Short mmCIF file of C-alpha atoms and ligand atoms in Angstrom, two decimals:
data_model
loop_
_atom_site.label_atom_id
_atom_site.label_comp_id
_atom_site.label_asym_id
_atom_site.label_seq_id
_atom_site.Cartn_x
_atom_site.Cartn_y
_atom_site.Cartn_z
CA UNK A 1 -70.42 -32.66 64.04
CA UNK A 2 -73.85 -32.65 65.62
CA UNK A 3 -76.00 -35.77 65.19
CA UNK A 4 -79.51 -35.45 63.80
CA UNK A 5 -82.13 -35.41 66.50
CA UNK A 6 -83.75 -38.78 65.76
CA UNK A 7 -85.27 -41.42 68.03
CA UNK A 8 -82.58 -43.88 66.89
CA UNK A 9 -83.75 -46.91 68.87
CA UNK A 10 -87.27 -46.67 67.44
CA UNK A 11 -86.47 -46.20 63.75
CA UNK A 12 -88.00 -48.79 61.46
CA UNK A 13 -86.51 -50.27 58.28
CA UNK A 14 -87.73 -47.58 55.93
CA UNK A 15 -86.43 -44.87 53.64
CA UNK A 16 -85.73 -41.48 55.16
CA UNK A 17 -84.22 -38.80 52.95
CA UNK A 18 -80.71 -37.90 54.23
CA UNK A 19 -78.72 -34.80 53.25
CA UNK A 20 -76.29 -36.15 50.65
CA UNK A 21 -75.91 -38.82 47.99
CA UNK A 22 -73.12 -39.82 45.58
CA UNK A 23 -73.73 -39.74 41.81
CA UNK A 24 -71.56 -40.70 38.85
CA UNK A 25 -72.67 -40.92 35.23
CA UNK A 26 -71.38 -43.14 32.43
CA UNK A 27 -71.43 -41.65 28.94
CA UNK A 28 -69.33 -42.03 25.75
CA UNK A 29 -67.69 -45.11 27.20
CA UNK A 30 -66.46 -43.66 30.48
CA UNK A 31 -67.46 -42.76 34.02
CA UNK A 32 -67.30 -39.09 35.01
CA UNK A 33 -65.54 -37.95 38.20
CA UNK A 34 -68.63 -38.38 40.37
CA UNK A 35 -69.84 -36.01 43.05
CA UNK A 36 -71.80 -35.62 46.25
CA UNK A 37 -75.14 -33.90 45.66
CA UNK A 38 -78.18 -32.89 47.66
CA UNK A 39 -80.82 -33.78 45.05
CA UNK A 40 -82.67 -36.93 46.07
CA UNK A 41 -84.61 -37.13 42.80
CA UNK A 42 -83.65 -38.47 39.37
CA UNK A 43 -85.19 -37.14 36.16
CA UNK A 44 -85.02 -39.59 33.28
CA UNK A 45 -86.48 -40.01 29.82
CA UNK A 46 -89.65 -42.13 29.71
CA UNK A 47 -87.85 -44.70 27.56
CA UNK A 48 -84.77 -45.09 29.81
CA UNK A 49 -83.35 -48.64 29.74
CA UNK A 50 -84.08 -49.20 33.42
CA UNK A 51 -87.82 -48.67 32.86
CA UNK A 52 -88.08 -50.90 29.80
CA UNK A 53 -85.80 -53.90 30.24
CA UNK A 54 -84.86 -53.62 33.89
CA UNK A 55 -81.11 -53.06 33.51
CA UNK A 56 -80.47 -52.39 37.17
CA UNK A 57 -78.39 -53.89 39.96
CA UNK A 58 -77.72 -52.91 43.55
CA UNK A 59 -75.82 -53.54 46.75
CA UNK A 60 -76.57 -53.14 50.45
CA UNK A 61 -74.23 -52.53 53.39
CA UNK A 62 -74.23 -50.65 56.66
CA UNK A 63 -72.17 -48.01 58.44
CA UNK A 64 -72.25 -47.76 62.22
CA UNK A 65 -70.45 -46.26 65.18
CA UNK A 66 -68.10 -48.44 67.24
CA UNK A 67 -67.70 -48.13 71.01
CA UNK A 68 -64.61 -45.92 70.63
CA UNK A 69 -66.52 -43.51 68.39
CA UNK A 70 -65.21 -44.47 64.95
CA UNK A 71 -67.55 -44.70 61.97
CA UNK A 72 -66.93 -47.98 60.13
CA UNK A 73 -68.47 -50.31 57.59
CA UNK A 74 -67.99 -54.03 56.95
CA UNK A 75 -66.04 -55.51 54.02
CA UNK A 76 -67.12 -52.93 51.38
CA UNK A 77 -64.55 -54.39 48.95
CA UNK A 78 -66.75 -57.49 48.68
CA UNK A 79 -69.79 -55.37 47.82
CA UNK A 80 -67.70 -53.62 45.15
CA UNK A 81 -66.61 -56.95 43.66
CA UNK A 82 -70.12 -58.38 43.75
CA UNK A 83 -71.56 -55.29 42.07
CA UNK A 84 -68.93 -55.65 39.34
CA UNK A 85 -70.09 -59.26 38.82
CA UNK A 86 -73.73 -58.12 38.67
CA UNK A 87 -72.89 -55.40 36.14
CA UNK A 88 -70.98 -57.81 33.87
CA UNK A 89 -73.86 -60.31 33.82
CA UNK A 90 -76.31 -57.51 32.89
CA UNK A 91 -74.03 -56.01 30.18
CA UNK A 92 -73.60 -52.84 32.26
CA UNK A 93 -70.26 -51.05 32.65
CA UNK A 94 -68.38 -51.92 35.84
CA UNK A 95 -67.99 -49.06 38.30
CA UNK A 96 -64.33 -49.48 39.31
CA UNK A 97 -64.07 -51.36 42.62
CA UNK A 98 -61.63 -48.92 44.25
CA UNK A 99 -63.88 -46.01 43.30
CA UNK A 100 -66.88 -47.87 44.73
CA UNK A 101 -65.18 -48.11 48.14
CA UNK A 102 -64.09 -44.44 47.99
CA UNK A 103 -67.62 -43.36 47.05
CA UNK A 104 -69.02 -45.29 50.04
CA UNK A 105 -66.52 -43.49 52.29
CA UNK A 106 -67.37 -40.11 50.79
CA UNK A 107 -71.13 -40.43 51.08
CA UNK A 108 -70.95 -41.73 54.66
CA UNK A 109 -68.58 -38.91 55.69
CA UNK A 110 -70.92 -36.34 54.15
CA UNK A 111 -73.81 -37.87 56.09
CA UNK A 112 -71.91 -38.43 59.37
CA UNK A 113 -74.71 -36.67 61.27
CA UNK A 114 -77.03 -39.47 60.13
CA UNK A 115 -74.86 -42.35 61.41
CA UNK A 116 -76.62 -43.68 64.52
CA UNK A 117 -74.65 -43.53 67.80
CA UNK A 118 -73.06 -46.63 69.35
CA UNK A 119 -75.42 -48.70 71.45
CA UNK A 120 -78.62 -47.47 69.77
CA UNK A 121 -78.89 -50.67 67.75
CA UNK A 122 -79.57 -48.52 64.70
CA UNK A 123 -77.26 -48.30 61.64
CA UNK A 124 -76.87 -46.26 58.48
CA UNK A 125 -78.02 -48.42 55.59
CA UNK A 126 -76.02 -47.77 52.41
CA UNK A 127 -77.60 -48.51 49.03
CA UNK A 128 -75.29 -48.37 45.99
CA UNK A 129 -77.02 -49.09 42.69
CA UNK A 130 -76.72 -48.67 38.97
CA UNK A 131 -79.37 -48.05 36.30
CA UNK A 132 -79.51 -47.72 32.51
CA UNK A 133 -80.45 -44.11 31.79
CA UNK A 134 -80.67 -43.46 28.03
CA UNK A 135 -83.69 -44.36 25.85
CA UNK A 136 -83.73 -48.01 24.73
CA UNK A 137 -86.63 -49.52 22.79
CA UNK A 138 -84.98 -52.28 20.74
CA UNK A 139 -83.80 -54.99 23.14
CA UNK A 140 -80.13 -54.22 23.76
CA UNK A 141 -77.92 -52.83 26.50
CA UNK A 142 -78.13 -49.06 27.06
CA UNK A 143 -75.17 -46.74 26.33
CA UNK A 144 -75.54 -44.50 29.38
CA UNK A 145 -75.76 -45.39 33.04
CA UNK A 146 -75.95 -43.82 36.47
CA UNK A 147 -74.22 -45.15 39.58
CA UNK A 148 -75.66 -43.74 42.75
CA UNK A 149 -75.33 -44.29 46.49
CA UNK A 150 -77.89 -43.06 48.97
CA UNK A 151 -77.98 -43.71 52.70
CA UNK A 152 -80.83 -43.96 55.16
CA UNK A 153 -80.77 -44.57 58.91
CA UNK A 154 -82.52 -47.80 59.93
CA UNK A 155 -83.56 -49.07 63.34
CA UNK A 156 -82.49 -52.23 65.16
CA UNK A 157 -83.68 -55.20 63.11
CA UNK A 158 -85.12 -57.03 66.10
CA UNK A 159 -86.85 -54.89 68.67
CA UNK A 160 -86.95 -56.92 71.86
CA UNK A 161 -84.94 -59.94 70.71
CA UNK A 162 -84.87 -62.20 67.71
CA UNK A 163 -87.92 -64.50 67.64
CA UNK A 164 -87.47 -67.59 65.46
CA UNK A 165 -89.21 -67.44 62.10
CA UNK A 166 -91.60 -69.88 60.46
CA UNK A 167 -90.93 -70.36 56.78
CA UNK A 168 -92.70 -72.25 54.03
CA UNK A 169 -91.32 -74.27 51.17
CA UNK A 170 -92.35 -72.28 48.12
CA UNK A 171 -93.97 -73.71 45.01
CA UNK A 172 -92.42 -70.85 43.07
CA UNK A 173 -88.80 -70.76 41.90
CA UNK A 174 -86.42 -67.90 42.67
CA UNK A 175 -83.68 -68.44 40.11
CA UNK A 176 -83.28 -70.64 37.07
CA UNK A 177 -80.26 -72.91 36.66
CA UNK A 178 -77.73 -70.82 34.70
CA UNK A 179 -79.89 -67.74 35.28
CA UNK A 180 -79.29 -64.64 37.41
CA UNK A 181 -79.72 -65.95 40.96
CA UNK A 182 -76.06 -65.30 41.77
CA UNK A 183 -76.19 -61.55 41.06
CA UNK A 184 -77.91 -58.76 42.95
CA UNK A 185 -80.33 -57.67 40.25
CA UNK A 186 -83.63 -55.92 40.92
CA UNK A 187 -85.30 -58.37 38.53
CA UNK A 188 -84.73 -61.21 41.03
CA UNK A 189 -86.80 -59.28 43.54
CA UNK A 190 -89.64 -58.23 41.23
CA UNK A 191 -90.63 -61.85 40.73
CA UNK A 192 -90.26 -62.71 44.43
CA UNK A 193 -92.91 -60.19 45.52
CA UNK A 194 -95.92 -62.34 44.63
CA UNK A 195 -94.60 -65.41 46.51
CA UNK A 196 -93.71 -63.37 49.61
CA UNK A 197 -97.09 -61.57 49.68
CA UNK A 198 -98.78 -64.98 49.42
CA UNK A 199 -96.59 -66.46 52.15
CA UNK A 200 -97.35 -63.55 54.49
CA UNK A 201 -101.11 -63.95 53.84
CA UNK A 202 -100.78 -67.60 54.85
CA UNK A 203 -99.01 -66.57 58.08
CA UNK A 204 -95.40 -67.42 57.14
CA UNK A 205 -92.43 -65.10 57.57
CA UNK A 206 -90.39 -66.17 54.55
CA UNK A 207 -90.19 -68.57 51.60
CA UNK A 208 -87.65 -71.33 51.25
CA UNK A 209 -86.80 -71.76 47.57
CA UNK A 210 -85.61 -75.14 46.31
CA UNK A 211 -83.38 -75.72 43.29
CA UNK A 212 -85.67 -75.39 40.26
CA UNK A 213 -83.90 -78.19 38.40
CA UNK A 214 -84.74 -81.04 40.78
CA UNK A 215 -86.65 -79.43 43.68
CA UNK A 216 -84.70 -81.62 46.09
CA UNK A 217 -82.07 -79.14 47.30
CA UNK A 218 -82.25 -76.03 49.48
CA UNK A 219 -81.32 -72.74 47.81
CA UNK A 220 -82.21 -69.60 49.80
CA UNK A 221 -85.04 -67.22 50.67
CA UNK A 222 -85.91 -64.12 48.66
CA UNK A 223 -83.15 -62.11 50.33
CA UNK A 224 -81.07 -64.23 52.71
CA UNK A 225 -78.86 -67.36 52.61
CA UNK A 226 -79.46 -70.38 54.86
CA UNK A 227 -77.12 -71.64 57.54
CA UNK A 228 -77.63 -74.89 59.46
CA UNK A 229 -76.01 -76.50 62.49
CA UNK A 230 -75.98 -80.29 62.67
CA UNK A 231 -76.57 -82.27 65.86
CA UNK A 232 -72.82 -82.93 66.08
CA UNK A 233 -72.22 -79.19 65.79
CA UNK A 234 -71.03 -78.82 62.19
CA UNK A 235 -71.79 -75.65 60.26
CA UNK A 236 -73.54 -76.46 56.97
CA UNK A 237 -74.56 -73.99 54.27
CA UNK A 238 -75.94 -74.67 50.76
CA UNK A 239 -73.76 -74.35 47.69
CA UNK A 240 -75.33 -73.64 44.31
CA UNK A 241 -74.58 -71.49 41.28
CA UNK A 242 -77.98 -69.83 41.62
CA UNK A 243 -77.58 -68.64 45.24
CA UNK A 244 -76.56 -65.01 45.84
CA UNK A 245 -73.13 -65.10 47.51
CA UNK A 246 -74.02 -63.41 50.81
CA UNK A 247 -71.14 -61.54 52.43
CA UNK A 248 -72.63 -62.30 55.84
CA UNK A 249 -72.70 -66.02 55.03
CA UNK A 250 -69.11 -66.02 53.73
CA UNK A 251 -68.03 -64.19 56.89
CA UNK A 252 -69.93 -66.64 59.11
CA UNK A 253 -68.16 -69.58 57.43
CA UNK A 254 -64.85 -68.06 58.55
CA UNK A 255 -66.13 -67.21 62.02
CA UNK A 256 -67.43 -70.78 62.44
CA UNK A 257 -64.10 -72.29 61.47
CA UNK A 258 -61.55 -69.87 62.90
CA UNK A 259 -63.28 -68.45 65.97
CA UNK A 260 -65.59 -71.30 67.04
CA UNK A 261 -63.52 -74.24 65.76
CA UNK A 262 -66.46 -75.81 63.91
CA UNK A 263 -66.22 -77.99 60.84
CA UNK A 264 -67.66 -76.02 57.92
CA UNK A 265 -69.43 -77.73 55.05
CA UNK A 266 -70.29 -75.61 52.01
CA UNK A 267 -72.08 -78.13 49.82
CA UNK A 268 -75.38 -79.16 48.27
CA UNK A 269 -77.96 -79.48 51.04
CA UNK A 270 -80.86 -81.83 50.36
CA UNK A 271 -84.28 -80.92 51.72
CA UNK A 272 -84.48 -84.48 53.09
CA UNK A 273 -81.58 -83.71 55.46
CA UNK A 274 -83.27 -80.82 57.22
CA UNK A 275 -85.19 -82.95 59.70
CA UNK A 276 -81.87 -84.15 61.14
CA UNK A 277 -80.41 -80.67 61.73
CA UNK A 278 -80.32 -78.98 65.14
CA UNK A 279 -80.46 -75.30 64.20
CA UNK A 280 -81.37 -73.16 61.22
CA UNK A 281 -80.92 -69.49 60.44
CA UNK A 282 -81.14 -66.91 57.66
CA UNK A 283 -78.25 -64.56 57.13
CA UNK A 284 -77.82 -61.22 55.42
CA UNK A 285 -76.65 -57.68 56.08
CA UNK A 286 -79.98 -56.43 57.47
CA UNK A 287 -80.41 -58.82 60.42
CA UNK A 288 -77.00 -60.60 60.39
CA UNK A 289 -78.78 -63.83 61.49
CA UNK A 290 -82.50 -64.49 61.91
CA UNK A 291 -83.16 -67.81 63.64
CA UNK A 292 -85.62 -70.21 61.97
CA UNK A 293 -87.75 -72.37 64.29
CA UNK A 294 -90.02 -74.16 61.86
CA UNK A 295 -90.26 -75.08 58.20
CA UNK A 296 -93.66 -75.84 56.70
CA UNK A 297 -93.75 -78.19 53.72
CA UNK A 298 -97.21 -78.83 52.28
CA UNK A 299 -98.88 -79.92 55.51
CA UNK A 300 -95.77 -81.37 57.14
CA UNK A 301 -93.67 -79.46 59.64
CA UNK A 302 -89.98 -79.63 60.43
CA UNK A 303 -89.43 -78.23 63.92
CA UNK A 304 -85.83 -77.54 64.90
CA UNK A 305 -84.85 -78.60 68.46
CA UNK A 306 -83.86 -74.98 69.20
CA UNK A 307 -87.60 -74.21 69.30
CA UNK A 308 -89.72 -71.11 68.75
CA UNK A 309 -88.49 -69.00 71.67
CA UNK A 310 -84.84 -68.23 71.03
CA UNK A 311 -81.80 -68.69 68.79
CA UNK A 312 -80.08 -72.06 69.01
CA UNK A 313 -76.87 -72.03 71.10
CA UNK A 314 -74.42 -72.29 68.18
CA UNK A 315 -76.38 -69.78 66.08
CA UNK A 316 -76.19 -67.41 69.04
CA UNK A 317 -72.40 -67.84 69.31
CA UNK A 318 -72.03 -67.17 65.59
CA UNK A 319 -74.22 -64.10 65.87
CA UNK A 320 -72.40 -62.74 68.91
CA UNK A 321 -68.96 -63.33 67.44
CA UNK A 322 -69.71 -61.73 64.07
CA UNK A 323 -71.53 -58.72 65.56
CA UNK A 324 -68.70 -58.43 68.12
CA UNK A 325 -66.18 -58.23 65.27
CA UNK A 326 -68.36 -55.71 63.41
CA UNK A 327 -68.68 -53.52 66.51
CA UNK A 328 -64.94 -53.63 67.23
CA UNK A 329 -65.32 -55.58 70.50
CA UNK A 330 -63.61 -58.67 69.05
CA UNK A 331 -60.51 -58.44 66.85
CA UNK A 332 -61.59 -59.42 63.33
CA UNK A 333 -59.57 -60.71 60.37
CA UNK A 334 -57.54 -58.10 58.47
CA UNK A 335 -59.72 -55.80 56.36
CA UNK A 336 -63.12 -56.80 57.71
CA UNK A 337 -63.82 -53.62 59.64
CA UNK A 338 -63.28 -50.70 57.27
CA UNK A 339 -62.72 -47.40 59.07
CA UNK A 340 -64.41 -44.41 57.43
CA UNK A 341 -63.91 -41.77 60.15
CA UNK A 342 -61.70 -41.89 63.26
C1 PLP B 1 -78.34 -59.37 49.42
C2 PLP B 1 -78.83 -60.78 49.43
C3 PLP B 1 -78.42 -61.70 50.43
C4 PLP B 1 -77.57 -61.30 51.60
O1 PLP B 1 -76.30 -60.89 51.25
P1 PLP B 1 -75.37 -60.06 52.26
O2 PLP B 1 -74.18 -59.72 51.46
O3 PLP B 1 -75.05 -60.95 53.40
O4 PLP B 1 -76.19 -58.88 52.69
C5 PLP B 1 -78.86 -63.01 50.31
N1 PLP B 1 -79.67 -63.42 49.31
C6 PLP B 1 -80.10 -62.56 48.36
C7 PLP B 1 -80.99 -63.06 47.29
C8 PLP B 1 -79.69 -61.22 48.39
O5 PLP B 1 -80.11 -60.39 47.43
#
C-alpha cells in the first residue's frame, strides 16, 4: 500500500476529503448491513430531523502508525459505549457497540494510505456520528437515522512544543444540571461558539466553565476536561454529572495511579482551590494534554507555578507515559491499544 503524498508534518487540524467512508442507515426499526462508500456528500430532505431539532451526536478518535509499522487506535470500545449513551439520551437508536468498533476498523483499513507514518506527529482523525434523516416537523424523535464515519488526516497538535494556555472563567454556562453536558451532542457545541469567539477576541485561548447551579465548582472547557496537580503531587480532576466523560482523562487517571504512583482524586473541585494547585492541564483526544499557565477571573489572575514556558513536570510525565502507551513504546493495560492492521 502506497501512502498518499502529503506533507504530513505540516498538516493543520482541518477537513481533507479522504477516499472512503462508512455508512449505515436505520429504517423500519433496524440498521442495515452498512458499507464503505466513496461519496463524501449526503443528500437529505429539507425537513430532516437533524436540521430542525438537532438530533445529532458524534465521537472523535485517532488512528496512527506505531514504530513497528502497525496501524492502531486507542480504546475504541469506550467511544462506542459513549456514543450509545449519547444516542439513548437523544432518543436515537443505538448503533451496536461491536459494530461500531468493526466499522472503525473497516474505514481505517480502507483509508490505510491516509494514515500518517510513524514519527510524523500527524494522525488520522476518525469522526463517527449519527443524524436524524427523515422529515420531522412536530417535535418528536425521527424514525430514520444515518450512522457515518469519515476520516481525515490531521497534523501534530503542537508545532514546536506545547505552550501553556491562558484561559478565562466564562460568564456563560456550558451545560445545565441534569442537562446534556455528559453526552457528545452537537447541540453542546453550537451554544459554545459565541463564548469561544468572544474569549478569542479578548485574547484568551479557552473558556473555563463553572457549574451553573452554584458557580463555585470547576466543570470543563468547551471540548476538554481539566486535570490538576497539587503541590504535594496528587492528581485531581473534577467530578460532575454535567462533564463529558473524556476517555483521555479516564486513561490519565489510571496512568497517574498505576504508572506514576500518584494519589488520584476524582471529586468536586472548587474554584477557590485553584490558587493552591501546582499544575493545570486540559485533556482530550486532539492534543492529549494542553498545559494551562494562567487562569483569568474578572480582573484577577491565577498563575500556576509551572509558568508560561513549558508543561509542569508531573503533567509532562503524564503526557509522556500516555503517548508512550499509545505509540506502543510503553506496555499499556490490556485492550488500550487496538490493532487495526499488522
Ligand atoms: C470530546 C470531549 C472531550 C474529550 O474527550 P476525549 O474522549 O478525551 O477525546 C472533553 N470535553 C468535551 C465537552 C468533549 O466533547
